[in-house]
Amino acid sequence: MYFAALLARTEDGWEASDTELDDVETLSDLADLAREASPEDDTVLVLIEQEDAWFGVVRVDGEDDPRIYVSDAAAAARSAYGELLLTDELLGREPGSDGPDLDSLNLDGTEDGESEEEDDDEDGPDADAVTHGPVGDSEILDDLGVGEKELRALDAEDALGAIADALGASEVLETVR
């Protein structure tokens, strides 16, 4: 189960709307969705949490590139919604490096005289493996009252509520929960 909401900053304060991510396929789609929530190019936050396992914040300021913070990259990587946020750039990978080329894989372990029982640990850990822990811009909410330390200390279970409290938007967020 996941929860996603848009918080758009307006002259009158924060406005919240819940959002379905089923039709969102890329980070660009998510950024476009956020921009539609604020016709004045104000700050829009996309808040996402998944089963109290991880949370993510995407900040869109007008036409600027979205800024992203994910509380636990490994947990988010197991989620279709988390995969939207875990871009190659965010994970420090070369674009398009989704792993080895299928043509270079030894799929049955029996080619070139290898037995099926042999492990291929010679190369060490997978360079593309996603580690546990936060990734992204931990200063994403600094100017809004949630510093890096506070953001990193948030528990996924109540993170969105704590962020909304700090923004003064807890009431509007609760209306869409």
mmCIF file with all atom_site columns, C-alpha atoms in Angstrom:
data_model
loop_
_atom_site.group_PDB
_atom_site.id
_atom_site.type_symbol
_atom_site.label_atom_id
_atom_site.label_alt_id
_atom_site.label_comp_id
_atom_site.label_asym_id
_atom_site.label_entity_id
_atom_site.label_seq_id
_atom_site.pdbx_PDB_ins_code
_atom_site.Cartn_x
_atom_site.Cartn_y
_atom_site.Cartn_z
_atom_site.occupancy
_atom_site.B_iso_or_equiv
_atom_site.pdbx_formal_charge
_atom_site.auth_seq_id
_atom_site.auth_comp_id
_atom_site.auth_asym_id
_atom_site.auth_atom_id
_atom_site.pdbx_PDB_model_num
ATOM 1   C CA . MET A 1 1   ? 0.000  0.000   0.000   1.00 0.00 ? 1   MET A CA 1
ATOM 2   C CA . TYR A 1 2   ? 1.265  3.447   -0.793  1.00 0.00 ? 2   TYR A CA 1
ATOM 3   C CA . PHE A 1 3   ? 0.178  7.014   -0.208  1.00 0.00 ? 3   PHE A CA 1
ATOM 4   C CA . ALA A 1 4   ? 1.065  9.922   -2.456  1.00 0.00 ? 4   ALA A CA 1
ATOM 5   C CA . ALA A 1 5   ? 0.091  13.554  -2.141  1.00 0.00 ? 5   ALA A CA 1
ATOM 6   C CA . LEU A 1 6   ? 0.971  16.842  -3.762  1.00 0.00 ? 6   LEU A CA 1
ATOM 7   C CA . LEU A 1 7   ? 1.568  19.882  -1.570  1.00 0.00 ? 7   LEU A CA 1
ATOM 8   C CA . ALA A 1 8   ? 1.594  23.109  -3.563  1.00 0.00 ? 8   ALA A CA 1
ATOM 9   C CA . ARG A 1 9   ? 2.701  26.348  -1.915  1.00 0.00 ? 9   ARG A CA 1
ATOM 10  C CA . THR A 1 10  ? 0.444  29.256  -2.774  1.00 0.00 ? 10  THR A CA 1
ATOM 11  C CA . GLU A 1 11  ? 0.043  32.830  -1.574  1.00 0.00 ? 11  GLU A CA 1
ATOM 12  C CA . ASP A 1 12  ? -2.561 31.540  0.872   1.00 0.00 ? 12  ASP A CA 1
ATOM 13  C CA . GLY A 1 13  ? -0.429 28.708  2.247   1.00 0.00 ? 13  GLY A CA 1
ATOM 14  C CA . TRP A 1 14  ? -0.185 25.052  1.286   1.00 0.00 ? 14  TRP A CA 1
ATOM 15  C CA . GLU A 1 15  ? -2.802 23.239  -0.774  1.00 0.00 ? 15  GLU A CA 1
ATOM 16  C CA . ALA A 1 16  ? -2.883 19.451  -0.788  1.00 0.00 ? 16  ALA A CA 1
ATOM 17  C CA . SER A 1 17  ? -4.240 16.981  -3.271  1.00 0.00 ? 17  SER A CA 1
ATOM 18  C CA . ASP A 1 18  ? -3.950 13.231  -3.353  1.00 0.00 ? 18  ASP A CA 1
ATOM 19  C CA . THR A 1 19  ? -2.627 11.746  -6.513  1.00 0.00 ? 19  THR A CA 1
ATOM 20  C CA . GLU A 1 20  ? -2.646 8.425   -8.293  1.00 0.00 ? 20  GLU A CA 1
ATOM 21  C CA . LEU A 1 21  ? 0.722  7.356   -9.610  1.00 0.00 ? 21  LEU A CA 1
ATOM 22  C CA . ASP A 1 22  ? -0.578 4.478   -11.722 1.00 0.00 ? 22  ASP A CA 1
ATOM 23  C CA . ASP A 1 23  ? -0.286 6.499   -14.952 1.00 0.00 ? 23  ASP A CA 1
ATOM 24  C CA . VAL A 1 24  ? 3.087  8.019   -14.038 1.00 0.00 ? 24  VAL A CA 1
ATOM 25  C CA . GLU A 1 25  ? 5.895  6.121   -15.759 1.00 0.00 ? 25  GLU A CA 1
ATOM 26  C CA . THR A 1 26  ? 8.912  8.421   -15.409 1.00 0.00 ? 26  THR A CA 1
ATOM 27  C CA . LEU A 1 27  ? 10.303 11.126  -13.183 1.00 0.00 ? 27  LEU A CA 1
ATOM 28  C CA . SER A 1 28  ? 9.474  13.605  -15.962 1.00 0.00 ? 28  SER A CA 1
ATOM 29  C CA . ASP A 1 29  ? 5.820  12.520  -15.817 1.00 0.00 ? 29  ASP A CA 1
ATOM 30  C CA . LEU A 1 30  ? 5.846  13.040  -12.050 1.00 0.00 ? 30  LEU A CA 1
ATOM 31  C CA . ALA A 1 31  ? 7.419  16.488  -12.399 1.00 0.00 ? 31  ALA A CA 1
ATOM 32  C CA . ASP A 1 32  ? 4.806  17.451  -15.016 1.00 0.00 ? 32  ASP A CA 1
ATOM 33  C CA . LEU A 1 33  ? 2.043  16.291  -12.665 1.00 0.00 ? 33  LEU A CA 1
ATOM 34  C CA . ALA A 1 34  ? 3.527  18.455  -9.909  1.00 0.00 ? 34  ALA A CA 1
ATOM 35  C CA . ARG A 1 35  ? 3.799  21.486  -12.200 1.00 0.00 ? 35  ARG A CA 1
ATOM 36  C CA . GLU A 1 36  ? 0.116  21.131  -13.125 1.00 0.00 ? 36  GLU A CA 1
ATOM 37  C CA . ALA A 1 37  ? -0.753 21.498  -9.427  1.00 0.00 ? 37  ALA A CA 1
ATOM 38  C CA . SER A 1 38  ? 0.757  25.004  -9.345  1.00 0.00 ? 38  SER A CA 1
ATOM 39  C CA . PRO A 1 39  ? 0.013  27.243  -12.305 1.00 0.00 ? 39  PRO A CA 1
ATOM 40  C CA . GLU A 1 40  ? 2.097  30.040  -10.732 1.00 0.00 ? 40  GLU A CA 1
ATOM 41  C CA . ASP A 1 41  ? 5.361  28.020  -10.808 1.00 0.00 ? 41  ASP A CA 1
ATOM 42  C CA . ASP A 1 42  ? 5.391  27.884  -7.002  1.00 0.00 ? 42  ASP A CA 1
ATOM 43  C CA . THR A 1 43  ? 7.055  25.110  -5.045  1.00 0.00 ? 43  THR A CA 1
ATOM 44  C CA . VAL A 1 44  ? 5.306  21.760  -5.226  1.00 0.00 ? 44  VAL A CA 1
ATOM 45  C CA . LEU A 1 45  ? 6.252  18.785  -3.090  1.00 0.00 ? 45  LEU A CA 1
ATOM 46  C CA . VAL A 1 46  ? 5.331  15.256  -4.059  1.00 0.00 ? 46  VAL A CA 1
ATOM 47  C CA . LEU A 1 47  ? 5.255  13.170  -0.893  1.00 0.00 ? 47  LEU A CA 1
ATOM 48  C CA . ILE A 1 48  ? 5.243  9.389   -1.274  1.00 0.00 ? 48  ILE A CA 1
ATOM 49  C CA . GLU A 1 49  ? 5.314  6.686   1.355   1.00 0.00 ? 49  GLU A CA 1
ATOM 50  C CA . GLN A 1 50  ? 5.125  2.940   0.883   1.00 0.00 ? 50  GLN A CA 1
ATOM 51  C CA . GLU A 1 51  ? 3.937  0.610   3.622   1.00 0.00 ? 51  GLU A CA 1
ATOM 52  C CA . ASP A 1 52  ? 5.921  2.448   6.300   1.00 0.00 ? 52  ASP A CA 1
ATOM 53  C CA . ALA A 1 53  ? 9.083  1.039   4.670   1.00 0.00 ? 53  ALA A CA 1
ATOM 54  C CA . TRP A 1 54  ? 10.337 4.167   2.934   1.00 0.00 ? 54  TRP A CA 1
ATOM 55  C CA . PHE A 1 55  ? 9.314  7.666   1.978   1.00 0.00 ? 55  PHE A CA 1
ATOM 56  C CA . GLY A 1 56  ? 10.305 10.003  -0.780  1.00 0.00 ? 56  GLY A CA 1
ATOM 57  C CA . VAL A 1 57  ? 10.092 13.727  -1.408  1.00 0.00 ? 57  VAL A CA 1
ATOM 58  C CA . VAL A 1 58  ? 10.239 15.237  -4.873  1.00 0.00 ? 58  VAL A CA 1
ATOM 59  C CA . ARG A 1 59  ? 10.478 19.009  -5.008  1.00 0.00 ? 59  ARG A CA 1
ATOM 60  C CA . VAL A 1 60  ? 9.574  20.894  -8.149  1.00 0.00 ? 60  VAL A CA 1
ATOM 61  C CA . ASP A 1 61  ? 10.223 24.642  -8.293  1.00 0.00 ? 61  ASP A CA 1
ATOM 62  C CA . GLY A 1 62  ? 8.818  25.991  -11.539 1.00 0.00 ? 62  GLY A CA 1
ATOM 63  C CA . GLU A 1 63  ? 10.729 24.693  -14.539 1.00 0.00 ? 63  GLU A CA 1
ATOM 64  C CA . ASP A 1 64  ? 13.807 23.682  -12.516 1.00 0.00 ? 64  ASP A CA 1
ATOM 65  C CA . ASP A 1 65  ? 14.838 20.031  -12.522 1.00 0.00 ? 65  ASP A CA 1
ATOM 66  C CA . PRO A 1 66  ? 13.111 18.067  -9.769  1.00 0.00 ? 66  PRO A CA 1
ATOM 67  C CA . ARG A 1 67  ? 15.063 17.509  -6.568  1.00 0.00 ? 67  ARG A CA 1
ATOM 68  C CA . ILE A 1 68  ? 14.655 14.107  -4.918  1.00 0.00 ? 68  ILE A CA 1
ATOM 69  C CA . TYR A 1 69  ? 15.181 12.557  -1.499  1.00 0.00 ? 69  TYR A CA 1
ATOM 70  C CA . VAL A 1 70  ? 14.465 8.883   -0.724  1.00 0.00 ? 70  VAL A CA 1
ATOM 71  C CA . SER A 1 71  ? 14.761 7.595   2.845   1.00 0.00 ? 71  SER A CA 1
ATOM 72  C CA . ASP A 1 72  ? 15.789 4.013   1.992   1.00 0.00 ? 72  ASP A CA 1
ATOM 73  C CA . ALA A 1 73  ? 17.003 3.293   -1.525  1.00 0.00 ? 73  ALA A CA 1
ATOM 74  C CA . ALA A 1 74  ? 16.952 -0.496  -1.143  1.00 0.00 ? 74  ALA A CA 1
ATOM 75  C CA . ALA A 1 75  ? 13.352 -0.552  0.089   1.00 0.00 ? 75  ALA A CA 1
ATOM 76  C CA . ALA A 1 76  ? 12.288 1.905   -2.621  1.00 0.00 ? 76  ALA A CA 1
ATOM 77  C CA . ALA A 1 77  ? 14.009 -0.190  -5.295  1.00 0.00 ? 77  ALA A CA 1
ATOM 78  C CA . ARG A 1 78  ? 11.570 -3.013  -4.549  1.00 0.00 ? 78  ARG A CA 1
ATOM 79  C CA . SER A 1 79  ? 8.638  -0.721  -5.324  1.00 0.00 ? 79  SER A CA 1
ATOM 80  C CA . ALA A 1 80  ? 7.361  0.380   -8.706  1.00 0.00 ? 80  ALA A CA 1
ATOM 81  C CA . TYR A 1 81  ? 6.810  3.861   -7.272  1.00 0.00 ? 81  TYR A CA 1
ATOM 82  C CA . GLY A 1 82  ? 10.265 3.943   -5.755  1.00 0.00 ? 82  GLY A CA 1
ATOM 83  C CA . GLU A 1 83  ? 11.795 3.043   -9.083  1.00 0.00 ? 83  GLU A CA 1
ATOM 84  C CA . LEU A 1 84  ? 10.365 6.306   -10.467 1.00 0.00 ? 84  LEU A CA 1
ATOM 85  C CA . LEU A 1 85  ? 12.541 8.234   -8.030  1.00 0.00 ? 85  LEU A CA 1
ATOM 86  C CA . LEU A 1 86  ? 15.695 6.123   -8.134  1.00 0.00 ? 86  LEU A CA 1
ATOM 87  C CA . THR A 1 87  ? 17.222 7.547   -11.266 1.00 0.00 ? 87  THR A CA 1
ATOM 88  C CA . ASP A 1 88  ? 20.680 6.528   -12.459 1.00 0.00 ? 88  ASP A CA 1
ATOM 89  C CA . GLU A 1 89  ? 21.931 9.992   -11.535 1.00 0.00 ? 89  GLU A CA 1
ATOM 90  C CA . LEU A 1 90  ? 20.519 9.727   -8.006  1.00 0.00 ? 90  LEU A CA 1
ATOM 91  C CA . LEU A 1 91  ? 22.192 6.339   -7.526  1.00 0.00 ? 91  LEU A CA 1
ATOM 92  C CA . GLY A 1 92  ? 25.490 7.501   -9.027  1.00 0.00 ? 92  GLY A CA 1
ATOM 93  C CA . ARG A 1 93  ? 25.308 5.157   -12.012 1.00 0.00 ? 93  ARG A CA 1
ATOM 94  C CA . GLU A 1 94  ? 25.978 5.796   -15.648 1.00 0.00 ? 94  GLU A CA 1
ATOM 95  C CA . PRO A 1 95  ? 22.691 6.437   -17.502 1.00 0.00 ? 95  PRO A CA 1
ATOM 96  C CA . GLY A 1 96  ? 21.276 3.239   -18.942 1.00 0.00 ? 96  GLY A CA 1
ATOM 97  C CA . SER A 1 97  ? 23.424 0.924   -16.807 1.00 0.00 ? 97  SER A CA 1
ATOM 98  C CA . ASP A 1 98  ? 20.662 -1.402  -15.716 1.00 0.00 ? 98  ASP A CA 1
ATOM 99  C CA . GLY A 1 99  ? 23.131 -4.220  -15.294 1.00 0.00 ? 99  GLY A CA 1
ATOM 100 C CA . PRO A 1 100 ? 25.086 -6.438  -17.629 1.00 0.00 ? 100 PRO A CA 1
ATOM 101 C CA . ASP A 1 101 ? 24.126 -6.852  -21.253 1.00 0.00 ? 101 ASP A CA 1
ATOM 102 C CA . LEU A 1 102 ? 21.994 -9.980  -21.702 1.00 0.00 ? 102 LEU A CA 1
ATOM 103 C CA . ASP A 1 103 ? 24.278 -11.214 -24.483 1.00 0.00 ? 103 ASP A CA 1
ATOM 104 C CA . SER A 1 104 ? 27.213 -11.260 -22.073 1.00 0.00 ? 104 SER A CA 1
ATOM 105 C CA . LEU A 1 105 ? 25.417 -13.201 -19.355 1.00 0.00 ? 105 LEU A CA 1
ATOM 106 C CA . ASN A 1 106 ? 26.115 -16.852 -18.715 1.00 0.00 ? 106 ASN A CA 1
ATOM 107 C CA . LEU A 1 107 ? 22.514 -17.803 -18.057 1.00 0.00 ? 107 LEU A CA 1
ATOM 108 C CA . ASP A 1 108 ? 22.850 -21.504 -17.271 1.00 0.00 ? 108 ASP A CA 1
ATOM 109 C CA . GLY A 1 109 ? 26.308 -21.577 -15.703 1.00 0.00 ? 109 GLY A CA 1
ATOM 110 C CA . THR A 1 110 ? 27.442 -24.472 -17.867 1.00 0.00 ? 110 THR A CA 1
ATOM 111 C CA . GLU A 1 111 ? 29.183 -22.658 -20.719 1.00 0.00 ? 111 GLU A CA 1
ATOM 112 C CA . ASP A 1 112 ? 32.969 -22.645 -21.004 1.00 0.00 ? 112 ASP A CA 1
ATOM 113 C CA . GLY A 1 113 ? 33.323 -25.711 -18.779 1.00 0.00 ? 113 GLY A CA 1
ATOM 114 C CA . GLU A 1 114 ? 31.722 -24.210 -15.649 1.00 0.00 ? 114 GLU A CA 1
ATOM 115 C CA . SER A 1 115 ? 29.512 -26.358 -13.497 1.00 0.00 ? 115 SER A CA 1
ATOM 116 C CA . GLU A 1 116 ? 26.116 -25.147 -12.289 1.00 0.00 ? 116 GLU A CA 1
ATOM 117 C CA . GLU A 1 117 ? 27.295 -25.214 -8.663  1.00 0.00 ? 117 GLU A CA 1
ATOM 118 C CA . GLU A 1 118 ? 30.110 -22.684 -9.123  1.00 0.00 ? 118 GLU A CA 1
ATOM 119 C CA . ASP A 1 119 ? 29.502 -19.226 -7.717  1.00 0.00 ? 119 ASP A CA 1
ATOM 120 C CA . ASP A 1 120 ? 30.723 -16.235 -9.664  1.00 0.00 ? 120 ASP A CA 1
ATOM 121 C CA . ASP A 1 121 ? 31.939 -14.082 -6.739  1.00 0.00 ? 121 ASP A CA 1
ATOM 122 C CA . GLU A 1 122 ? 35.224 -13.169 -8.410  1.00 0.00 ? 122 GLU A CA 1
ATOM 123 C CA . ASP A 1 123 ? 34.058 -9.681  -9.273  1.00 0.00 ? 123 ASP A CA 1
ATOM 124 C CA . GLY A 1 124 ? 32.886 -8.832  -5.732  1.00 0.00 ? 124 GLY A CA 1
ATOM 125 C CA . PRO A 1 125 ? 29.586 -7.143  -4.978  1.00 0.00 ? 125 PRO A CA 1
ATOM 126 C CA . ASP A 1 126 ? 27.398 -5.971  -7.826  1.00 0.00 ? 126 ASP A CA 1
ATOM 127 C CA . ALA A 1 127 ? 28.348 -2.403  -8.680  1.00 0.00 ? 127 ALA A CA 1
ATOM 128 C CA . ASP A 1 128 ? 24.743 -1.613  -9.516  1.00 0.00 ? 128 ASP A CA 1
ATOM 129 C CA . ALA A 1 129 ? 23.355 -2.917  -6.219  1.00 0.00 ? 129 ALA A CA 1
ATOM 130 C CA . VAL A 1 130 ? 21.257 -0.398  -4.321  1.00 0.00 ? 130 VAL A CA 1
ATOM 131 C CA . THR A 1 131 ? 22.350 0.081   -0.736  1.00 0.00 ? 131 THR A CA 1
ATOM 132 C CA . HIS A 1 132 ? 20.154 0.574   2.299   1.00 0.00 ? 132 HIS A CA 1
ATOM 133 C CA . GLY A 1 133 ? 19.915 4.132   3.491   1.00 0.00 ? 133 GLY A CA 1
ATOM 134 C CA . PRO A 1 134 ? 18.970 7.542   2.214   1.00 0.00 ? 134 PRO A CA 1
ATOM 135 C CA . VAL A 1 135 ? 19.877 8.893   -1.213  1.00 0.00 ? 135 VAL A CA 1
ATOM 136 C CA . GLY A 1 136 ? 19.339 12.190  -2.908  1.00 0.00 ? 136 GLY A CA 1
ATOM 137 C CA . ASP A 1 137 ? 19.225 15.801  -1.823  1.00 0.00 ? 137 ASP A CA 1
ATOM 138 C CA . SER A 1 138 ? 19.025 15.757  1.974   1.00 0.00 ? 138 SER A CA 1
ATOM 139 C CA . GLU A 1 139 ? 18.822 19.573  1.969   1.00 0.00 ? 139 GLU A CA 1
ATOM 140 C CA . ILE A 1 140 ? 15.661 19.498  -0.150  1.00 0.00 ? 140 ILE A CA 1
ATOM 141 C CA . LEU A 1 141 ? 13.507 21.030  2.606   1.00 0.00 ? 141 LEU A CA 1
ATOM 142 C CA . ASP A 1 142 ? 16.081 23.221  4.402   1.00 0.00 ? 142 ASP A CA 1
ATOM 143 C CA . ASP A 1 143 ? 14.487 26.511  3.368   1.00 0.00 ? 143 ASP A CA 1
ATOM 144 C CA . LEU A 1 144 ? 11.054 25.176  4.381   1.00 0.00 ? 144 LEU A CA 1
ATOM 145 C CA . GLY A 1 145 ? 12.005 24.358  7.971   1.00 0.00 ? 145 GLY A CA 1
ATOM 146 C CA . VAL A 1 146 ? 13.139 20.730  7.773   1.00 0.00 ? 146 VAL A CA 1
ATOM 147 C CA . GLY A 1 147 ? 16.907 20.537  7.955   1.00 0.00 ? 147 GLY A CA 1
ATOM 148 C CA . GLU A 1 148 ? 19.119 17.719  6.736   1.00 0.00 ? 148 GLU A CA 1
ATOM 149 C CA . LYS A 1 149 ? 19.509 16.248  10.231  1.00 0.00 ? 149 LYS A CA 1
ATOM 150 C CA . GLU A 1 150 ? 15.768 16.255  10.876  1.00 0.00 ? 150 GLU A CA 1
ATOM 151 C CA . LEU A 1 151 ? 14.990 14.750  7.475   1.00 0.00 ? 151 LEU A CA 1
ATOM 152 C CA . ARG A 1 152 ? 17.478 11.914  7.906   1.00 0.00 ? 152 ARG A CA 1
ATOM 153 C CA . ALA A 1 153 ? 16.152 11.193  11.411  1.00 0.00 ? 153 ALA A CA 1
ATOM 154 C CA . LEU A 1 154 ? 12.540 10.751  10.284  1.00 0.00 ? 154 LEU A CA 1
ATOM 155 C CA . ASP A 1 155 ? 11.009 7.306   10.602  1.00 0.00 ? 155 ASP A CA 1
ATOM 156 C CA . ALA A 1 156 ? 9.170  6.171   7.466   1.00 0.00 ? 156 ALA A CA 1
ATOM 157 C CA . GLU A 1 157 ? 6.070  5.444   9.550   1.00 0.00 ? 157 GLU A CA 1
ATOM 158 C CA . ASP A 1 158 ? 5.371  9.092   10.427  1.00 0.00 ? 158 ASP A CA 1
ATOM 159 C CA . ALA A 1 159 ? 7.693  11.049  8.121   1.00 0.00 ? 159 ALA A CA 1
ATOM 160 C CA . LEU A 1 160 ? 5.052  12.674  5.926   1.00 0.00 ? 160 LEU A CA 1
ATOM 161 C CA . GLY A 1 161 ? 3.119  13.865  8.971   1.00 0.00 ? 161 GLY A CA 1
ATOM 162 C CA . ALA A 1 162 ? 6.279  15.312  10.520  1.00 0.00 ? 162 ALA A CA 1
ATOM 163 C CA . ILE A 1 163 ? 7.199  17.075  7.275   1.00 0.00 ? 163 ILE A CA 1
ATOM 164 C CA . ALA A 1 164 ? 3.677  18.498  6.942   1.00 0.00 ? 164 ALA A CA 1
ATOM 165 C CA . ASP A 1 165 ? 3.812  19.677  10.583  1.00 0.00 ? 165 ASP A CA 1
ATOM 166 C CA . ALA A 1 166 ? 7.072  21.531  9.955   1.00 0.00 ? 166 ALA A CA 1
ATOM 167 C CA . LEU A 1 167 ? 5.575  23.148  6.856   1.00 0.00 ? 167 LEU A CA 1
ATOM 168 C CA . GLY A 1 168 ? 2.400  24.138  8.671   1.00 0.00 ? 168 GLY A CA 1
ATOM 169 C CA . ALA A 1 169 ? 0.455  21.910  6.286   1.00 0.00 ? 169 ALA A CA 1
ATOM 170 C CA . SER A 1 170 ? -0.598 19.011  8.501   1.00 0.00 ? 170 SER A CA 1
ATOM 171 C CA . GLU A 1 171 ? -4.300 19.884  8.355   1.00 0.00 ? 171 GLU A CA 1
ATOM 172 C CA . VAL A 1 172 ? -4.378 20.087  4.562   1.00 0.00 ? 172 VAL A CA 1
ATOM 173 C CA . LEU A 1 173 ? -2.396 16.852  4.235   1.00 0.00 ? 173 LEU A CA 1
ATOM 174 C CA . GLU A 1 174 ? -4.824 15.049  6.547   1.00 0.00 ? 174 GLU A CA 1
ATOM 175 C CA . THR A 1 175 ? -7.748 16.077  4.315   1.00 0.00 ? 175 THR A CA 1
ATOM 176 C CA . VAL A 1 176 ? -6.330 13.954  1.507   1.00 0.00 ? 176 VAL A CA 1
ATOM 177 C CA . ARG A 1 177 ? -5.119 10.990  3.557   1.00 0.00 ? 177 ARG A CA 1
#
